[in-house]
Short mmCIF file of C-alpha atoms and ligand atoms in Angstrom, two decimals:
data_model
loop_
_atom_site.label_atom_id
_atom_site.label_comp_id
_atom_site.label_asym_id
_atom_site.label_seq_id
_atom_site.Cartn_x
_atom_site.Cartn_y
_atom_site.Cartn_z
CA UNK W 156 -128.35 -107.40 -98.65
CA UNK W 157 -131.60 -108.87 -97.39
CA UNK W 158 -133.10 -108.01 -94.07
CA UNK W 159 -132.14 -110.55 -91.35
CA UNK W 160 -135.48 -110.00 -89.69
CA UNK W 161 -137.37 -111.28 -92.77
CA UNK W 162 -140.00 -113.88 -91.87
CA UNK W 163 -139.59 -117.38 -93.31
CA UNK W 164 -141.53 -118.24 -96.42
CA UNK W 165 -140.84 -121.90 -96.94
CA UNK W 166 -143.00 -124.60 -98.60
CA UNK W 167 -145.15 -127.12 -96.69
CA UNK W 168 -143.98 -127.27 -93.06
CA UNK W 169 -142.93 -130.66 -91.68
CA UNK W 170 -143.88 -129.60 -88.21
CA UNK W 171 -146.40 -127.05 -87.08
CA UNK W 172 -146.69 -125.64 -83.56
CA UNK W 173 -149.96 -123.89 -82.94
CA UNK W 174 -150.20 -121.72 -79.80
CA UNK W 175 -148.32 -124.28 -77.70
CA UNK W 176 -148.31 -123.41 -73.98
CA UNK W 177 -146.92 -125.39 -71.05
CA UNK W 178 -147.61 -124.90 -67.39
CA UNK W 179 -145.98 -126.83 -64.54
CA UNK W 180 -148.25 -126.19 -61.57
CA UNK W 181 -148.15 -122.42 -61.06
CA UNK W 182 -145.11 -122.01 -63.30
CA UNK W 183 -145.99 -120.95 -66.85
CA UNK W 184 -142.90 -122.15 -68.73
CA UNK W 185 -144.10 -121.60 -72.31
CA UNK W 186 -146.66 -118.87 -72.92
CA UNK W 187 -147.64 -119.41 -76.56
CA UNK W 188 -145.46 -120.70 -79.39
CA UNK W 189 -146.66 -120.70 -82.96
CA UNK W 190 -144.00 -121.80 -85.44
CA UNK W 191 -143.38 -123.79 -88.58
CA UNK W 192 -140.46 -126.13 -89.17
CA UNK W 193 -139.85 -126.40 -92.91
CA UNK W 194 -139.15 -129.81 -94.48
CA UNK W 195 -135.65 -130.80 -95.68
CA UNK W 196 -133.93 -127.96 -93.84
CA UNK W 197 -132.13 -127.34 -90.58
CA UNK W 198 -134.17 -125.33 -88.10
CA UNK W 199 -132.71 -124.17 -84.82
CA UNK W 200 -134.59 -123.05 -81.74
CA UNK W 201 -132.37 -120.69 -79.77
CA UNK W 202 -133.15 -119.02 -76.49
CA UNK W 203 -131.86 -118.30 -73.00
CA UNK W 204 -131.54 -121.03 -70.42
CA UNK W 205 -134.87 -121.89 -68.83
CA UNK W 206 -137.00 -120.46 -71.65
CA UNK W 207 -138.60 -123.83 -72.34
CA UNK W 208 -136.52 -125.24 -75.20
CA UNK W 209 -136.31 -128.78 -73.78
CA UNK W 210 -139.95 -128.60 -72.77
CA UNK W 211 -140.88 -127.73 -76.35
CA UNK W 212 -138.80 -130.60 -77.74
CA UNK W 213 -140.48 -133.07 -75.40
CA UNK W 214 -143.87 -131.84 -76.60
CA UNK W 215 -142.81 -131.97 -80.27
CA UNK W 216 -141.50 -135.51 -79.75
CA UNK W 217 -144.76 -136.63 -78.17
CA UNK W 218 -143.10 -137.34 -74.81
CA UNK W 219 -145.13 -134.66 -73.01
CA UNK W 220 -148.47 -132.95 -73.64
CA UNK W 221 -148.93 -129.22 -74.11
CA UNK W 222 -151.18 -127.51 -71.56
CA UNK W 223 -152.73 -125.64 -74.47
CA UNK W 224 -152.31 -125.64 -78.24
CA UNK W 225 -151.15 -128.44 -80.50
CA UNK W 226 -148.30 -129.86 -82.57
CA UNK W 227 -148.75 -131.49 -85.99
CA UNK W 228 -146.17 -133.61 -87.78
CA UNK W 229 -146.85 -134.01 -91.51
CA UNK W 230 -150.36 -132.72 -90.89
CA UNK W 231 -151.13 -135.29 -88.15
CA UNK W 232 -151.72 -134.23 -84.57
CA UNK W 233 -148.86 -135.42 -82.35
CA UNK W 234 -150.22 -137.55 -79.49
CA UNK W 235 -147.26 -139.93 -78.96
CA UNK W 236 -143.77 -140.32 -80.44
CA UNK W 237 -144.48 -139.92 -84.18
CA UNK W 238 -143.17 -142.53 -86.60
CA UNK W 239 -140.44 -140.94 -88.65
CA UNK W 240 -139.05 -138.88 -85.77
CA UNK W 241 -135.72 -139.70 -84.10
CA UNK W 242 -134.05 -137.93 -81.21
CA UNK W 243 -130.48 -137.23 -80.10
CA UNK W 244 -129.88 -135.91 -76.61
CA UNK W 245 -127.04 -133.94 -75.08
CA UNK W 246 -125.94 -136.67 -72.73
CA UNK W 247 -124.58 -139.39 -75.02
CA UNK W 248 -123.09 -141.25 -72.07
CA UNK W 249 -126.58 -141.96 -70.81
CA UNK W 250 -128.11 -142.71 -74.20
CA UNK W 251 -125.64 -145.47 -75.15
CA UNK W 252 -125.43 -148.89 -73.48
CA UNK W 253 -121.83 -149.32 -72.26
CA UNK W 254 -122.01 -153.13 -72.35
CA UNK W 255 -123.02 -153.23 -76.04
CA UNK W 256 -120.62 -152.87 -78.93
CA UNK W 257 -121.22 -149.94 -81.28
CA UNK W 258 -123.10 -151.99 -83.91
CA UNK W 259 -125.44 -153.42 -81.25
CA UNK W 260 -126.06 -149.93 -79.83
CA UNK W 261 -126.98 -148.62 -83.29
CA UNK W 262 -129.14 -151.68 -84.05
CA UNK W 263 -130.95 -151.54 -80.70
CA UNK W 264 -134.10 -149.66 -81.83
CA UNK W 265 -134.36 -151.86 -84.95
CA UNK W 266 -135.35 -155.11 -83.25
CA UNK W 267 -138.43 -155.47 -85.48
CA UNK W 268 -136.45 -154.97 -88.70
CA UNK W 269 -135.35 -158.23 -90.43
CA UNK W 270 -131.74 -159.15 -89.68
CA UNK W 271 -130.29 -158.55 -93.15
CA UNK W 272 -131.89 -155.12 -93.51
CA UNK W 273 -130.94 -154.26 -89.94
CA UNK W 274 -127.27 -154.99 -90.66
CA UNK W 275 -127.43 -152.94 -93.83
CA UNK W 276 -128.95 -149.96 -92.03
CA UNK W 277 -126.36 -150.12 -89.24
CA UNK W 278 -123.57 -150.24 -91.81
CA UNK W 279 -124.99 -147.25 -93.71
CA UNK W 280 -125.57 -145.22 -90.54
CA UNK W 281 -122.05 -145.85 -89.23
CA UNK W 282 -120.62 -144.94 -92.61
CA UNK W 283 -122.65 -141.69 -92.65
CA UNK W 284 -121.09 -140.60 -89.35
CA UNK W 285 -117.58 -141.69 -90.33
CA UNK W 286 -117.42 -144.71 -88.02
CA UNK W 287 -117.26 -147.53 -90.57
CA UNK W 288 -114.80 -150.07 -89.21
CA UNK W 289 -115.42 -149.08 -85.58
CA UNK W 290 -118.50 -151.23 -85.06
CA UNK W 291 -116.66 -153.70 -82.78
CA UNK W 292 -115.70 -151.07 -80.17
CA UNK W 293 -117.52 -150.44 -76.91
CA UNK W 294 -118.66 -146.86 -76.19
CA UNK W 295 -116.20 -146.58 -73.30
CA UNK W 296 -113.35 -147.21 -75.73
CA UNK W 297 -114.31 -144.07 -77.69
CA UNK W 298 -113.93 -140.30 -77.21
CA UNK W 299 -116.95 -138.15 -76.33
CA UNK W 300 -117.27 -136.93 -79.90
CA UNK W 301 -117.20 -140.48 -81.28
CA UNK W 302 -119.84 -141.56 -78.78
CA UNK W 303 -122.07 -138.71 -79.88
CA UNK W 304 -121.56 -139.85 -83.48
CA UNK W 305 -122.74 -143.32 -82.44
CA UNK W 306 -125.85 -141.72 -80.93
CA UNK W 307 -126.44 -139.87 -84.23
CA UNK W 308 -125.92 -143.11 -86.18
CA UNK W 309 -128.52 -144.83 -84.01
CA UNK W 310 -131.01 -142.07 -84.79
CA UNK W 311 -130.19 -142.25 -88.53
CA UNK W 312 -130.55 -146.04 -88.63
CA UNK W 313 -134.29 -145.64 -88.11
CA UNK W 314 -134.29 -143.59 -91.35
CA UNK W 315 -136.09 -140.63 -89.80
CA UNK W 316 -137.81 -137.87 -91.71
CA UNK W 317 -137.27 -135.55 -88.77
CA UNK W 318 -134.17 -135.60 -86.58
CA UNK W 319 -134.64 -133.73 -83.30
CA UNK W 320 -131.55 -132.80 -81.27
CA UNK W 321 -131.51 -131.29 -77.78
CA UNK W 322 -128.25 -129.36 -77.16
CA UNK W 323 -126.49 -132.24 -78.92
CA UNK W 324 -122.96 -130.87 -78.66
CA UNK W 325 -123.01 -129.22 -75.27
CA UNK W 326 -120.94 -131.99 -73.64
CA UNK W 327 -117.99 -132.03 -76.05
CA UNK W 328 -114.93 -129.79 -76.47
CA UNK W 329 -114.93 -126.88 -78.96
CA UNK W 330 -112.92 -128.65 -81.69
CA UNK W 331 -115.13 -131.75 -81.57
CA UNK W 332 -118.20 -129.57 -81.49
CA UNK W 333 -117.15 -127.86 -84.71
CA UNK W 334 -116.48 -131.23 -86.37
CA UNK W 335 -119.88 -132.56 -85.28
CA UNK W 336 -121.63 -129.44 -86.57
CA UNK W 337 -120.01 -130.03 -89.98
CA UNK W 338 -120.96 -133.71 -89.83
CA UNK W 339 -124.59 -132.79 -89.18
CA UNK W 340 -124.68 -130.34 -92.10
CA UNK W 341 -123.13 -132.93 -94.41
CA UNK W 342 -125.56 -135.68 -93.37
CA UNK W 343 -128.54 -133.38 -93.66
CA UNK W 344 -127.61 -132.43 -97.20
CA UNK W 345 -126.78 -136.01 -98.16
CA UNK W 346 -130.04 -137.48 -96.84
CA UNK W 347 -132.30 -134.45 -97.25
CA UNK W 348 -133.88 -135.01 -93.83
CA UNK W 349 -135.50 -132.32 -91.72
CA UNK W 350 -133.42 -131.39 -88.68
CA UNK W 351 -134.54 -129.49 -85.61
CA UNK W 352 -131.82 -128.49 -83.13
CA UNK W 353 -132.27 -126.76 -79.80
CA UNK W 354 -129.35 -124.75 -78.47
CA UNK W 355 -128.54 -121.76 -76.29
CA UNK W 356 -125.38 -121.16 -78.36
CA UNK W 357 -125.87 -118.25 -80.77
CA UNK W 358 -122.86 -119.14 -82.99
CA UNK W 359 -124.07 -122.69 -83.34
CA UNK W 360 -127.57 -121.54 -84.22
CA UNK W 361 -126.40 -119.30 -87.07
CA UNK W 362 -123.79 -121.75 -88.37
CA UNK W 363 -126.19 -124.69 -88.57
CA UNK W 364 -129.48 -123.09 -89.46
CA UNK W 365 -131.44 -122.45 -92.57
CA UNK W 366 -134.11 -121.15 -90.25
CA UNK W 367 -133.82 -119.81 -86.68
CA UNK W 368 -136.63 -119.48 -84.16
CA UNK W 369 -135.55 -117.10 -81.40
CA UNK W 370 -137.43 -117.55 -78.14
CA UNK W 371 -137.98 -114.87 -75.55
CA UNK W 372 -137.29 -115.14 -71.84
CA UNK W 373 -139.84 -117.28 -69.97
CA UNK W 374 -142.74 -117.65 -70.19
CA UNK W 375 -141.59 -117.89 -73.79
CA UNK W 376 -143.04 -116.68 -77.03
CA UNK W 377 -141.35 -116.51 -80.43
CA UNK W 378 -139.31 -113.32 -80.40
CA UNK W 379 -138.54 -113.65 -84.11
CA UNK W 380 -137.97 -116.14 -86.93
CA UNK W 381 -135.01 -115.60 -89.25
CA UNK W 382 -134.12 -117.20 -92.58
CA UNK W 383 -130.37 -117.80 -92.77
CA UNK W 384 -129.37 -117.42 -96.40
CA UNK W 385 -125.69 -118.28 -95.96
CA UNK W 386 -124.36 -120.49 -98.76
CA UNK W 387 -123.52 -124.21 -98.46
CA UNK W 388 -121.20 -125.95 -97.95
CA UNK W 389 -120.36 -123.99 -94.83
CA UNK W 390 -117.08 -124.09 -92.98
CA UNK W 391 -115.92 -122.58 -89.74
CA UNK W 392 -113.53 -120.07 -91.30
CA UNK W 393 -115.27 -118.87 -94.48
CA UNK W 394 -118.83 -118.90 -93.14
CA UNK W 395 -118.00 -117.25 -89.82
CA UNK W 396 -116.18 -114.37 -91.50
CA UNK W 397 -118.97 -113.80 -94.04
CA UNK W 398 -120.42 -110.33 -93.28
CA UNK W 399 -123.89 -111.84 -93.51
CA UNK W 400 -123.00 -114.34 -90.75
CA UNK W 401 -121.68 -111.53 -88.58
CA UNK W 402 -124.83 -109.51 -89.24
CA UNK W 403 -127.25 -112.32 -88.36
CA UNK W 404 -125.18 -113.29 -85.33
CA UNK W 405 -125.27 -109.78 -83.91
CA UNK W 406 -128.96 -109.51 -84.66
CA UNK W 407 -129.72 -112.69 -82.67
CA UNK W 408 -127.39 -111.54 -79.88
CA UNK W 409 -129.18 -108.21 -79.67
CA UNK W 410 -132.56 -109.92 -79.63
CA UNK W 411 -131.59 -112.21 -76.75
CA UNK W 412 -129.70 -109.48 -74.87
CA UNK W 413 -132.55 -107.01 -75.23
CA UNK W 414 -135.07 -109.56 -73.96
CA UNK W 415 -132.86 -110.54 -71.04
CA UNK W 416 -132.44 -106.90 -70.00
CA UNK W 417 -136.18 -106.34 -70.26
CA UNK W 418 -136.81 -109.42 -68.10
CA UNK W 419 -134.36 -108.13 -65.45
CA UNK W 420 -136.04 -104.70 -65.51
CA UNK W 421 -139.51 -106.27 -65.25
CA UNK W 422 -138.40 -108.37 -62.28
CA UNK W 423 -136.89 -105.43 -60.37
P1 ADP N 562 -134.52 -124.78 -71.36
O1 ADP N 562 -134.42 -126.08 -72.06
O2 ADP N 562 -134.77 -123.63 -72.28
O3 ADP N 562 -133.37 -124.49 -70.44
P2 ADP N 562 -136.65 -126.07 -69.86
O4 ADP N 562 -137.63 -126.52 -70.87
O5 ADP N 562 -135.72 -127.09 -69.31
O6 ADP N 562 -135.84 -124.82 -70.43
O7 ADP N 562 -137.42 -125.41 -68.62
C1 ADP N 562 -138.35 -124.33 -68.76
C2 ADP N 562 -139.03 -124.08 -67.42
O8 ADP N 562 -139.89 -125.16 -67.11
C3 ADP N 562 -138.07 -123.92 -66.24
O9 ADP N 562 -138.62 -122.97 -65.37
C4 ADP N 562 -138.10 -125.28 -65.61
O10 ADP N 562 -137.82 -125.22 -64.24
C5 ADP N 562 -139.52 -125.73 -65.86
N1 ADP N 562 -139.65 -127.21 -66.00
C6 ADP N 562 -139.13 -127.94 -66.99
N2 ADP N 562 -139.46 -129.24 -66.84
C7 ADP N 562 -140.20 -129.31 -65.70
C8 ADP N 562 -140.86 -130.39 -65.00
N3 ADP N 562 -140.82 -131.65 -65.47
N4 ADP N 562 -141.53 -130.07 -63.87
C9 ADP N 562 -141.60 -128.80 -63.43
N5 ADP N 562 -141.01 -127.75 -64.03
C10 ADP N 562 -140.33 -127.99 -65.16
#
């Protein structure tokens, strides 16, 4: 059995974070993050609440600047939202337009794409998320899980190289969450895109990831990076009872627990 603490050794990284720090006034949120996100894999950033996960995603997506350090996407310094990057947020209800039917919601970012190609991309994206035939519905006629699938379809319709997701399944029930996790794994393997997910959920991180970046308590640094060598396709019963899954899961739990305890001790 390989060591779960082994450092990642993947090919050319899609995304490179080099000593990224973020300060909000006097509050140092992110101390220094250096990490690589490998291409064509699922990477998950996991860490306790408030450790700067969303902050990091905003910086990676070019929506916010680091106070120090830099981010490169395909070797280019990120200074604005990079072409080839698409985002999915936790709050699907705010990311979809309730007055637009599903197909119009998915087509919305494609206004510059010629009509025929646009329709083709919307059709493909809805098919990928299992919503072919639902394009005429309004978001409010759908369940939370279906709405989040529409949000994923919209991101896929731009044919991204890198799909960035911020706690994407935090607002749905456990059953739907499991289904959406499987959907993401299937799409990633079908399309070969690079996926970066941020979550505070340890189970989700191990289930989804090929590569986990564990953050420390704030101001955050990388506590450890872990390659997850669990076989594909994964499923919630077989994968989660695999001794390797249990081993990695407890390792990540210990890492986060240990850091939290240290932070409490330091503060007292
Ligand atoms: P996480 O996503 O891990 O919960 P965040 O990135 O949301 O963490 O926040 C990390 C820290 O940065 C927190 O202390 C938070 O209060 C602070 N923070 C985040 N965004 C802002 C902002 N726009 N202005 C000031 N402080 C912020």
